[in-house]
């Protein structure tokens, strides 16, 4: 009596399903800055990444500066005097701008990921009407709030 494996006809090896051919990355690093004719939301996403990286890089400096307070009032005063140069004041403004932009754009991205700005599922037909009706006004409002907040922060840093 033949076993079950012997009675089955050998199967032809399955060919790999056709994989989509990968296109060459013609943009390279330029693609991080210029993404082609994509909408403004794509550029905001790129800026979101850059702002997040900047904030992460700022964190060790902030911890170092605030830890100098534990070494006494003299060390703290020397540290604050060293950080009062125009270069550090400009860096302070950049941190403020990055924080405001990252926070407000993060709210926009979070609302999109939670589905509040996506609408009903439908066949995607360009230009995407849901993006123009829901996402674009939210983007404009949040970026206007970011611009006003950054301007107020700049006024606080420069004037005061």
Short mmCIF file of C-alpha atoms in Angstrom, two decimals:
data_model
loop_
_atom_site.label_atom_id
_atom_site.label_comp_id
_atom_site.label_asym_id
_atom_site.label_seq_id
_atom_site.Cartn_x
_atom_site.Cartn_y
_atom_site.Cartn_z
CA UNK A 1 0.00 0.00 0.00
CA UNK A 2 1.45 3.30 -1.07
CA UNK A 3 1.56 6.06 1.40
CA UNK A 4 -0.40 9.18 0.83
CA UNK A 5 2.68 11.16 -0.15
CA UNK A 6 3.62 8.64 -2.86
CA UNK A 7 0.20 8.75 -4.53
CA UNK A 8 0.17 12.46 -4.98
CA UNK A 9 1.61 13.77 -8.18
CA UNK A 10 4.62 15.95 -7.72
CA UNK A 11 3.70 19.55 -7.84
CA UNK A 12 5.43 21.98 -10.03
CA UNK A 13 7.30 24.62 -8.11
CA UNK A 14 5.21 27.73 -7.77
CA UNK A 15 6.56 30.67 -9.49
CA UNK A 16 6.92 33.75 -7.36
CA UNK A 17 4.05 36.07 -7.87
CA UNK A 18 4.98 39.04 -9.89
CA UNK A 19 6.47 41.64 -7.66
CA UNK A 20 6.18 45.24 -8.60
CA UNK A 21 9.47 46.43 -9.87
CA UNK A 22 11.09 48.93 -7.58
CA UNK A 23 11.75 52.24 -9.18
CA UNK A 24 15.13 53.86 -8.72
CA UNK A 25 15.31 56.54 -6.05
CA UNK A 26 16.01 59.44 -8.29
CA UNK A 27 15.45 62.11 -5.67
CA UNK A 28 17.85 60.81 -2.99
CA UNK A 29 18.41 63.30 -0.18
CA UNK A 30 16.79 65.96 -2.32
CA UNK A 31 13.55 64.03 -1.81
CA UNK A 32 13.58 65.05 1.87
CA UNK A 33 13.29 68.69 0.89
CA UNK A 34 11.58 68.62 -2.48
CA UNK A 35 8.94 65.94 -2.70
CA UNK A 36 7.64 66.91 -6.09
CA UNK A 37 4.16 68.21 -6.66
CA UNK A 38 2.80 66.93 -3.38
CA UNK A 39 0.38 68.98 -1.28
CA UNK A 40 1.47 71.20 1.58
CA UNK A 41 0.60 68.50 4.12
CA UNK A 42 3.53 66.41 2.89
CA UNK A 43 5.94 69.27 3.46
CA UNK A 44 4.45 69.85 6.92
CA UNK A 45 5.09 66.19 7.69
CA UNK A 46 8.75 66.61 6.66
CA UNK A 47 9.04 69.73 8.82
CA UNK A 48 7.42 67.77 11.65
CA UNK A 49 10.26 65.25 11.46
CA UNK A 50 12.93 67.95 11.38
CA UNK A 51 11.37 69.82 14.30
CA UNK A 52 11.13 66.61 16.30
CA UNK A 53 14.79 65.80 15.67
CA UNK A 54 15.76 69.33 16.70
CA UNK A 55 13.82 69.03 19.94
CA UNK A 56 15.43 65.69 20.71
CA UNK A 57 18.88 67.17 20.11
CA UNK A 58 18.03 70.14 22.35
CA UNK A 59 17.00 67.93 25.27
CA UNK A 60 20.55 67.04 26.50
CA UNK A 61 21.54 70.73 26.46
CA UNK A 62 18.45 71.61 28.47
CA UNK A 63 19.17 68.91 31.03
CA UNK A 64 22.79 70.09 31.31
CA UNK A 65 21.77 73.72 31.83
CA UNK A 66 19.11 72.98 34.42
CA UNK A 67 21.41 70.56 36.26
CA UNK A 68 23.91 73.39 36.78
CA UNK A 69 21.44 74.91 39.22
CA UNK A 70 22.15 72.03 41.58
CA UNK A 71 25.80 73.09 41.77
CA UNK A 72 24.98 76.38 43.45
CA UNK A 73 23.93 79.92 42.67
CA UNK A 74 27.36 80.97 41.39
CA UNK A 75 27.48 78.18 38.80
CA UNK A 76 23.92 78.95 37.79
CA UNK A 77 24.71 82.64 37.34
CA UNK A 78 27.80 81.84 35.25
CA UNK A 79 25.82 79.43 33.09
CA UNK A 80 23.04 81.95 32.52
CA UNK A 81 25.59 84.63 31.67
CA UNK A 82 27.20 82.31 29.12
CA UNK A 83 23.82 81.54 27.56
CA UNK A 84 22.71 85.15 27.23
CA UNK A 85 24.61 85.74 23.98
CA UNK A 86 22.60 86.55 20.83
CA UNK A 87 23.43 83.16 19.37
CA UNK A 88 21.78 81.33 22.26
CA UNK A 89 18.85 83.76 22.21
CA UNK A 90 18.33 82.86 18.56
CA UNK A 91 18.59 79.18 19.48
CA UNK A 92 15.99 79.77 22.16
CA UNK A 93 13.68 81.20 19.52
CA UNK A 94 14.29 78.19 17.26
CA UNK A 95 13.39 75.83 20.11
CA UNK A 96 10.20 77.79 20.74
CA UNK A 97 9.28 77.77 17.05
CA UNK A 98 10.02 74.05 16.74
CA UNK A 99 7.99 73.27 19.85
CA UNK A 100 4.94 75.27 18.74
CA UNK A 101 5.02 73.90 15.20
CA UNK A 102 5.63 70.32 16.33
CA UNK A 103 2.79 70.46 18.87
CA UNK A 104 0.18 71.95 16.54
CA UNK A 105 1.15 69.85 13.55
CA UNK A 106 1.12 66.81 15.84
CA UNK A 107 -2.50 67.61 16.71
CA UNK A 108 -3.29 67.73 12.97
CA UNK A 109 -1.57 64.40 12.38
CA UNK A 110 -3.25 62.84 15.41
CA UNK A 111 -6.69 63.91 14.21
CA UNK A 112 -5.92 62.39 10.83
CA UNK A 113 -4.67 59.13 12.32
CA UNK A 114 -7.75 58.87 14.52
CA UNK A 115 -9.92 59.28 11.44
CA UNK A 116 -11.58 62.60 12.31
CA UNK A 117 -10.43 64.24 9.09
CA UNK A 118 -10.69 61.25 6.77
CA UNK A 119 -14.38 60.88 6.09
CA UNK A 120 -16.10 57.82 4.65
CA UNK A 121 -14.11 55.25 2.73
CA UNK A 122 -14.36 55.83 -1.00
CA UNK A 123 -12.37 55.20 -4.11
CA UNK A 124 -9.50 57.62 -4.13
CA UNK A 125 -9.86 59.99 -7.03
CA UNK A 126 -7.44 62.86 -7.28
CA UNK A 127 -7.88 65.60 -6.14
CA UNK A 128 -9.14 64.03 -2.95
CA UNK A 129 -12.24 66.01 -1.99
CA UNK A 130 -12.15 64.98 1.67
CA UNK A 131 -8.63 66.33 1.96
CA UNK A 132 -9.69 69.63 0.52
CA UNK A 133 -12.86 69.93 2.63
CA UNK A 134 -11.59 68.73 6.01
CA UNK A 135 -7.83 68.48 6.17
CA UNK A 136 -6.86 71.65 4.33
CA UNK A 137 -8.93 74.04 6.53
CA UNK A 138 -7.61 72.34 9.67
CA UNK A 139 -4.07 72.69 8.33
CA UNK A 140 -4.55 76.38 7.55
CA UNK A 141 -6.06 77.14 10.98
CA UNK A 142 -3.41 75.26 12.94
CA UNK A 143 -0.56 76.80 10.95
CA UNK A 144 -2.03 80.27 11.50
CA UNK A 145 -2.16 79.57 15.25
CA UNK A 146 1.44 78.35 15.04
CA UNK A 147 2.53 81.51 13.18
CA UNK A 148 0.85 83.79 15.73
CA UNK A 149 2.32 81.82 18.65
CA UNK A 150 5.79 81.93 17.12
CA UNK A 151 5.44 85.68 16.49
CA UNK A 152 4.40 86.25 20.12
CA UNK A 153 7.34 84.15 21.28
CA UNK A 154 9.70 86.13 19.05
CA UNK A 155 8.34 89.36 20.51
CA UNK A 156 8.86 88.02 24.04
CA UNK A 157 12.44 87.00 23.27
CA UNK A 158 13.47 90.12 21.36
CA UNK A 159 11.62 92.86 23.23
CA UNK A 160 11.80 91.59 26.78
#
